[in-house]
Each structure stands twice: as C-alpha cells, then as structure tokens.
Short mmCIF file of N, CA, C and O in Angstrom, two decimals:
data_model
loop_
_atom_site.label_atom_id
_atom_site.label_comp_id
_atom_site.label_asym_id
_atom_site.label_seq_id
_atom_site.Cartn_x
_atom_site.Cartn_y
_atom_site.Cartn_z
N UNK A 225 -12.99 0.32 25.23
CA UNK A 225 -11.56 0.13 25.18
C UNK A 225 -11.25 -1.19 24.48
O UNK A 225 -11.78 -2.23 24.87
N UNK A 226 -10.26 -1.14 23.26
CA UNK A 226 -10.09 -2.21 22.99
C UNK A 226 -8.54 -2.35 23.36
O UNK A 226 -7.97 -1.31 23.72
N UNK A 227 -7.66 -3.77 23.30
CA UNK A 227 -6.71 -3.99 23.78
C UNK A 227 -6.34 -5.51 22.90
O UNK A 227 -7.04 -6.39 22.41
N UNK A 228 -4.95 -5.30 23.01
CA UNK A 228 -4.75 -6.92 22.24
C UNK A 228 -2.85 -6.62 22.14
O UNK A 228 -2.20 -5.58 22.12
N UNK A 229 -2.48 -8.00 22.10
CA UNK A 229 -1.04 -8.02 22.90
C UNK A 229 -0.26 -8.53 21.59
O UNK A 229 -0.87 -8.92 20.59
N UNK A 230 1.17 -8.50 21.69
CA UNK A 230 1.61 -8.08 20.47
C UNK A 230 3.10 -8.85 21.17
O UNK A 230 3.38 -8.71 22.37
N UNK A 231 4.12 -9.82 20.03
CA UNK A 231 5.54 -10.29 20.50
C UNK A 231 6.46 -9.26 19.45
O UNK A 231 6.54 -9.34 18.23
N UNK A 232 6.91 -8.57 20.08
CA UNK A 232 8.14 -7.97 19.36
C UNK A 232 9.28 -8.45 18.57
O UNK A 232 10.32 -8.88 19.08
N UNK A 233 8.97 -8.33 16.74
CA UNK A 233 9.50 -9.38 16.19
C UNK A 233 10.93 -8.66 15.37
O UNK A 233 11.86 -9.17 14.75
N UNK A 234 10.62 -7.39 15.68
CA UNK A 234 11.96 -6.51 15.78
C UNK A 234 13.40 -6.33 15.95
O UNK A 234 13.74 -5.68 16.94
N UNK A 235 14.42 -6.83 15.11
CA UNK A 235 15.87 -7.54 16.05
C UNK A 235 15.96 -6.34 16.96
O UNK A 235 16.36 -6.69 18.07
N UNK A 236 15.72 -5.02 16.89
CA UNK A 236 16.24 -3.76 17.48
C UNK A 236 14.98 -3.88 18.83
O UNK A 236 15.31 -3.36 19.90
N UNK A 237 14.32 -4.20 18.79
CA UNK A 237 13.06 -4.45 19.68
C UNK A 237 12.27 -2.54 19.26
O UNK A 237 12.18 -1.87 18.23
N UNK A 238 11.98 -2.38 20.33
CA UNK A 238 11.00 -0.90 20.43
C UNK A 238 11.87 0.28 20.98
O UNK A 238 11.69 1.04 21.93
N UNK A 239 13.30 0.12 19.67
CA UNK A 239 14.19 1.58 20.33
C UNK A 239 14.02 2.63 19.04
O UNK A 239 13.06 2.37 18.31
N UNK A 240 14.68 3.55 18.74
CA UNK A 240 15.26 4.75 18.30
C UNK A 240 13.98 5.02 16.96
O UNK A 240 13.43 6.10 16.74
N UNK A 241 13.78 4.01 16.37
CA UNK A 241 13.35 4.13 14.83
C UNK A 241 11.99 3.67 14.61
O UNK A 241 11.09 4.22 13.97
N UNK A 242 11.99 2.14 15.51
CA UNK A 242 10.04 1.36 15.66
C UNK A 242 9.69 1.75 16.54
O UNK A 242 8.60 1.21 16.72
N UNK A 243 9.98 2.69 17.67
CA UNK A 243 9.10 3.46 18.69
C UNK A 243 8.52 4.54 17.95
O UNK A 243 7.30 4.64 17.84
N UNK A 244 9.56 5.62 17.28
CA UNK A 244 9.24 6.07 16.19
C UNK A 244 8.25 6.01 15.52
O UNK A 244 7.39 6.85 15.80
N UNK A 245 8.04 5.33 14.73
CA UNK A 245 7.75 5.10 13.69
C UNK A 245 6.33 4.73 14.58
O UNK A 245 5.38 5.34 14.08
N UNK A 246 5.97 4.02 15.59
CA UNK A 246 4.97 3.39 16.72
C UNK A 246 4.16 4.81 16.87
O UNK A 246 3.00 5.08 16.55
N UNK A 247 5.07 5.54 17.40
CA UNK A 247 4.59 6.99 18.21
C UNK A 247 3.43 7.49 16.98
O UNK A 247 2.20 7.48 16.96
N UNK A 248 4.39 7.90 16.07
CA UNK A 248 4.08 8.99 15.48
C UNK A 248 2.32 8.52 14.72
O UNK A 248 1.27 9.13 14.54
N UNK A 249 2.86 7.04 14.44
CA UNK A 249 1.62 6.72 13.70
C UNK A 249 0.47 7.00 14.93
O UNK A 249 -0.45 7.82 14.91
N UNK A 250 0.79 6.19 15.86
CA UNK A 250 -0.39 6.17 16.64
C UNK A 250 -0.96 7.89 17.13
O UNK A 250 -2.16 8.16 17.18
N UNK A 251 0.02 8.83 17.43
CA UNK A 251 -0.77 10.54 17.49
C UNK A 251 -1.66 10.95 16.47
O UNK A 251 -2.37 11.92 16.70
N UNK A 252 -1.80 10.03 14.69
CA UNK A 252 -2.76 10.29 14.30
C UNK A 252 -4.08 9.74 14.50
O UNK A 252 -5.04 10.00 13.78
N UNK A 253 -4.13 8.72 15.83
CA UNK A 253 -5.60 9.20 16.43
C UNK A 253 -5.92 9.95 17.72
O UNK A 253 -5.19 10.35 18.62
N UNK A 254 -7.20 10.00 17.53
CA UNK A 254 -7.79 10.88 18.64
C UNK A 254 -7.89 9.79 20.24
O UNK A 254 -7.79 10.12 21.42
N UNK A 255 -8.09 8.65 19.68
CA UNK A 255 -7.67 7.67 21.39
C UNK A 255 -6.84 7.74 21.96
O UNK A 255 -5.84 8.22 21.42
N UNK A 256 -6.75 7.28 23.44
CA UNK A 256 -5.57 7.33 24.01
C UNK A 256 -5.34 6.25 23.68
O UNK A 256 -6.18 5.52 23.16
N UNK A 257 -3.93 5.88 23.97
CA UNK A 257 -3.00 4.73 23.47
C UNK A 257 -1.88 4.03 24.65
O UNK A 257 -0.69 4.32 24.54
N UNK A 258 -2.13 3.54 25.23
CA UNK A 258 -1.17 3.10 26.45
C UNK A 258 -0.51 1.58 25.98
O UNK A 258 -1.03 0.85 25.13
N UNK A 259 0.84 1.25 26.80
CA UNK A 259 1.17 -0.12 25.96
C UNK A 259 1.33 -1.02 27.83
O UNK A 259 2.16 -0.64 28.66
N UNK A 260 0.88 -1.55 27.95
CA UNK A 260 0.86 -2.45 29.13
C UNK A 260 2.41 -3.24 28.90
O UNK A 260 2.70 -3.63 27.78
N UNK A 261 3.30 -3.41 29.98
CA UNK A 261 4.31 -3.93 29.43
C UNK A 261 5.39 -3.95 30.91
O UNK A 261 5.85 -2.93 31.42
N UNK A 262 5.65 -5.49 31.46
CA UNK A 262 6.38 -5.43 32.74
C UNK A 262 5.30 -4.68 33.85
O UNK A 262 5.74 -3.97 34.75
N UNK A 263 4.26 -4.86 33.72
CA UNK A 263 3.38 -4.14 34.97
C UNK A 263 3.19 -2.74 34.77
O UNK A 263 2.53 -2.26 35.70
N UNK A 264 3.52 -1.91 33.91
CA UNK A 264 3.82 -0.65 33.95
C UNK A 264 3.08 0.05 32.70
O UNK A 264 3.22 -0.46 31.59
N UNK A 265 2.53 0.87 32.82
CA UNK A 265 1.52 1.71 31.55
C UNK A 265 2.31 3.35 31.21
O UNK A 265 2.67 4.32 31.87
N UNK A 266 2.30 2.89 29.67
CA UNK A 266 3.47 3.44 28.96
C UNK A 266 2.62 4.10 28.25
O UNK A 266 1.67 3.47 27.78
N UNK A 267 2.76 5.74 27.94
CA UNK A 267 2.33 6.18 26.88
C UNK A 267 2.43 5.92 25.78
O UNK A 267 3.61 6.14 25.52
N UNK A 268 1.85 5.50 24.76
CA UNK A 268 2.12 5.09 23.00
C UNK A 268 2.58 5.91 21.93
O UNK A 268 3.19 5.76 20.88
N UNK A 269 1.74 7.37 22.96
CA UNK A 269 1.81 8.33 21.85
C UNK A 269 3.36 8.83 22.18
O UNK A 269 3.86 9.51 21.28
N UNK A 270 4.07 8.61 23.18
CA UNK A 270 5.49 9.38 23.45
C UNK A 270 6.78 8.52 23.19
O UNK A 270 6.99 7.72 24.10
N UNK A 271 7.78 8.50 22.08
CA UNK A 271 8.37 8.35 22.13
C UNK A 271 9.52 8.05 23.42
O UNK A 271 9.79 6.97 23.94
N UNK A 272 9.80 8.74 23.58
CA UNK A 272 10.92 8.67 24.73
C UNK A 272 10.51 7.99 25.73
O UNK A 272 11.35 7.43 26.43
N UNK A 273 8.78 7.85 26.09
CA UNK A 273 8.48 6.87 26.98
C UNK A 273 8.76 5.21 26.62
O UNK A 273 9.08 4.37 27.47
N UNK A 274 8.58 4.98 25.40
CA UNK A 274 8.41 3.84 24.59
C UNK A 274 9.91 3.77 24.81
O UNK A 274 10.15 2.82 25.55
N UNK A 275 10.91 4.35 24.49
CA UNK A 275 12.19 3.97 24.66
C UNK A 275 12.58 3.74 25.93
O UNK A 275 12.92 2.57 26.14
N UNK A 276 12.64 4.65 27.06
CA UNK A 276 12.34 3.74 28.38
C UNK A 276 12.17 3.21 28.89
O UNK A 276 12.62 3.05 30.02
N UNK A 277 11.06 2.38 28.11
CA UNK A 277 10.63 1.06 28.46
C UNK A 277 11.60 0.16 28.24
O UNK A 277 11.62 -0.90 28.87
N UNK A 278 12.41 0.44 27.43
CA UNK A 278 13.51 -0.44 27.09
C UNK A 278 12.61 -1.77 27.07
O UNK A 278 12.42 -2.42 28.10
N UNK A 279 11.97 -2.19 25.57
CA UNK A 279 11.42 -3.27 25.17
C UNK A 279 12.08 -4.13 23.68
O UNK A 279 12.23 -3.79 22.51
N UNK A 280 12.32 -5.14 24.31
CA UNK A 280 13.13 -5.83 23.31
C UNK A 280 12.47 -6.90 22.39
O UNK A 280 11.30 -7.29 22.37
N UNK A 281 13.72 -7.34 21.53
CA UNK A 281 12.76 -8.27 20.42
C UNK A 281 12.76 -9.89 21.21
O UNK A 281 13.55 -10.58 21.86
N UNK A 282 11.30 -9.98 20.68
CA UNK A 282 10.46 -11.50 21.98
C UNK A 282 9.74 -11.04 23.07
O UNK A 282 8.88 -11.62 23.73
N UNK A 283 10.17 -9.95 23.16
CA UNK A 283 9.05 -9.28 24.60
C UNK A 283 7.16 -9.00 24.03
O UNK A 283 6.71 -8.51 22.99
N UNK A 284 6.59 -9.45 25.01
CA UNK A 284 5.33 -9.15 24.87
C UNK A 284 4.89 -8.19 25.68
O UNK A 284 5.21 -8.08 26.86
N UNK A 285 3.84 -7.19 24.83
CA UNK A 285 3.38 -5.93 24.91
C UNK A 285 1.43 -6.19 24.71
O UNK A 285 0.74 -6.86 23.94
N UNK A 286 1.18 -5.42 25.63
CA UNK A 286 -0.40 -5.02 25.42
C UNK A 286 -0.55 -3.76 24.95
O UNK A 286 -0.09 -2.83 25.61
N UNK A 287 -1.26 -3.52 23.66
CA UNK A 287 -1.46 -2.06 23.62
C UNK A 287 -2.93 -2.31 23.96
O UNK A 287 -3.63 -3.32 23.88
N UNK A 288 -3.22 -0.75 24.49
CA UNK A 288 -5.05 -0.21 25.03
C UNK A 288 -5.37 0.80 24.06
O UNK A 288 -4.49 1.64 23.90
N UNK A 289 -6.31 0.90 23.45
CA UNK A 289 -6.36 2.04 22.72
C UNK A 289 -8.00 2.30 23.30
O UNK A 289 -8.62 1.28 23.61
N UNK A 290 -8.63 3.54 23.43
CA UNK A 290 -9.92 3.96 24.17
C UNK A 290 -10.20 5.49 24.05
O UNK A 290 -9.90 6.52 24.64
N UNK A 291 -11.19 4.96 22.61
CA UNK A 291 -11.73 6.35 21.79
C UNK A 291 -12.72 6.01 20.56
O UNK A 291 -13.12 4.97 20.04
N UNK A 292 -12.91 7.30 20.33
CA UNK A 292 -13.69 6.97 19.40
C UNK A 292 -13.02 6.16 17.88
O UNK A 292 -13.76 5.62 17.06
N UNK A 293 -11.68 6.22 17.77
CA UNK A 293 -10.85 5.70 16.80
C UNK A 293 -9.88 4.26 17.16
O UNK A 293 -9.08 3.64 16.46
N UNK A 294 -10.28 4.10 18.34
CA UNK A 294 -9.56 3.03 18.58
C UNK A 294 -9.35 1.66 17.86
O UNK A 294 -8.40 0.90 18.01
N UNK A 295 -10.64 1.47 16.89
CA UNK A 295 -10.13 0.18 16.18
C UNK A 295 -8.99 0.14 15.12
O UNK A 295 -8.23 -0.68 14.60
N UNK A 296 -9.31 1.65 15.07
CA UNK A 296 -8.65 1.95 13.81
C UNK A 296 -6.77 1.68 14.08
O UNK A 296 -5.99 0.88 13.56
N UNK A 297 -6.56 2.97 15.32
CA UNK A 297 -5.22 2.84 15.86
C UNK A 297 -4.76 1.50 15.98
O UNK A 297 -3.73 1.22 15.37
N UNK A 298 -5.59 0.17 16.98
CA UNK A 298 -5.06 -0.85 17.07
C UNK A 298 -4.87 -1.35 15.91
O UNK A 298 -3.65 -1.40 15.82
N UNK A 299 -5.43 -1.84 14.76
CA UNK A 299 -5.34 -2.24 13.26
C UNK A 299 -3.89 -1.75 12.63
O UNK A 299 -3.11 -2.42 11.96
N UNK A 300 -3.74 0.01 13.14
CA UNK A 300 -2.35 0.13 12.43
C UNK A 300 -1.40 -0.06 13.37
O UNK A 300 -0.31 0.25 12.88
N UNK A 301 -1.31 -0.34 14.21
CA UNK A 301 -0.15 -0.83 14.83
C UNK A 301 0.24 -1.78 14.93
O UNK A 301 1.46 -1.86 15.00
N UNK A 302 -0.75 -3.29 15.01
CA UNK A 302 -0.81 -4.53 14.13
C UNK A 302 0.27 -4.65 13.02
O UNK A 302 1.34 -5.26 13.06
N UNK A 303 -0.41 -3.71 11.79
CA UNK A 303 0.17 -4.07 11.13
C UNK A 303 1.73 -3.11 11.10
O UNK A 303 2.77 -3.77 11.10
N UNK A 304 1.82 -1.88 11.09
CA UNK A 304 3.07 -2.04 11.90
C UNK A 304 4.58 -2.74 12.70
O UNK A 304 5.80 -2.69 12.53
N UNK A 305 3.54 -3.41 13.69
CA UNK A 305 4.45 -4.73 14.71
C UNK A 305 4.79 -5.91 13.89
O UNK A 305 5.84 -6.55 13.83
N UNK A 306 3.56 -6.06 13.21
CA UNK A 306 3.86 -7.47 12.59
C UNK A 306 4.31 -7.78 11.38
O UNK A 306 4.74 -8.88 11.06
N UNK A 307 4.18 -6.46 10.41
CA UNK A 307 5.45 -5.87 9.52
C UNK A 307 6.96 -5.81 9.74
O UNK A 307 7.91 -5.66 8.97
N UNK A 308 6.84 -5.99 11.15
CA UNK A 308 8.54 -5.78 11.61
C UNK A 308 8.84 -4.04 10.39
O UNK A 308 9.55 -3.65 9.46
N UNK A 309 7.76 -3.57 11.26
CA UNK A 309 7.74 -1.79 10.96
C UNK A 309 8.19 -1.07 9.94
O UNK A 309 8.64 0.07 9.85
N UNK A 310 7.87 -2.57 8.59
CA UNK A 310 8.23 -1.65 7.24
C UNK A 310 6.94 -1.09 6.63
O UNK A 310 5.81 -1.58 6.50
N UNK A 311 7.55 0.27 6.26
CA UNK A 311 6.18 1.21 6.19
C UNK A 311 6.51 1.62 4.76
O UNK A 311 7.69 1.93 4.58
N UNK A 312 5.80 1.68 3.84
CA UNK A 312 5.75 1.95 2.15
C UNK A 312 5.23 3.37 1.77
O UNK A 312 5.14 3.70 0.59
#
C-alpha cells in the first residue's frame, strides 16, 4: 500500500468537476483507492462520495492506493492535485 497526503490547491476545493475529473482518472486503475480525510475513508473511485466529503481548498487529504498499479494511480493524482486539475 502506498499512501501520501495532498493540500487542496483548488479555489472550488474537491466538488462537481476535480472530484470528477479525480474519480474518473483514478477507475483507470486496478487498485483500490481510498482518500483518508477528517477521520473518515472515502472511496476515490466514487464521485458522489468525494463530493460528500465536502473537501475544500487548504484542506489536507491522504490518498491510499493498494494494488498492483498503485504507484502508478498515486503519480496521477499528484499530478492532477497539484496541477490544480488542468488536464491537456
């Protein structure tokens, strides 16, 4: 399992469009993907969970990723987060 924590640099934080955009990338791996966040373990791969979380911009997040692809997933979500989720 790898894991590594992330500040939401997002003015919108992790609603409608960078959960989105979070989700979808991360279902193209085969790891699971959980985001540690307020005590509470959030699916990565689900949208609507990620919005529930109601996570804002400055909030810190752990993602877990634990698979055979996991370096990979964490790497794109990195860059992702720290893109402030512009995707080309």
């Amino acid at each position: 399992m790898l894991n590594k924590k992330f500040t939401i640099i997002s003015a919108e934080g992790l609603h409608l469009r960078t959960a989105g955009i979070l989700a979808n990338e991360l279902c193209k791996y085969d790891c699971d993907s959980e985001i540690l966040y307020k005590g509470d373990m959030i699916n990565a791969k689900s949208l609507l969970n990620i919005m529930a979380a109601c996570i804002k911009c400055g909030d810190e997040i752990e993602l877990q990723c634990n698979g055979i692809d996991e370096k990979e997933a964490i790497e794109k979500a990195e860059k992702l987060i720290t893109s402030d989720f512009n995707v080309d």
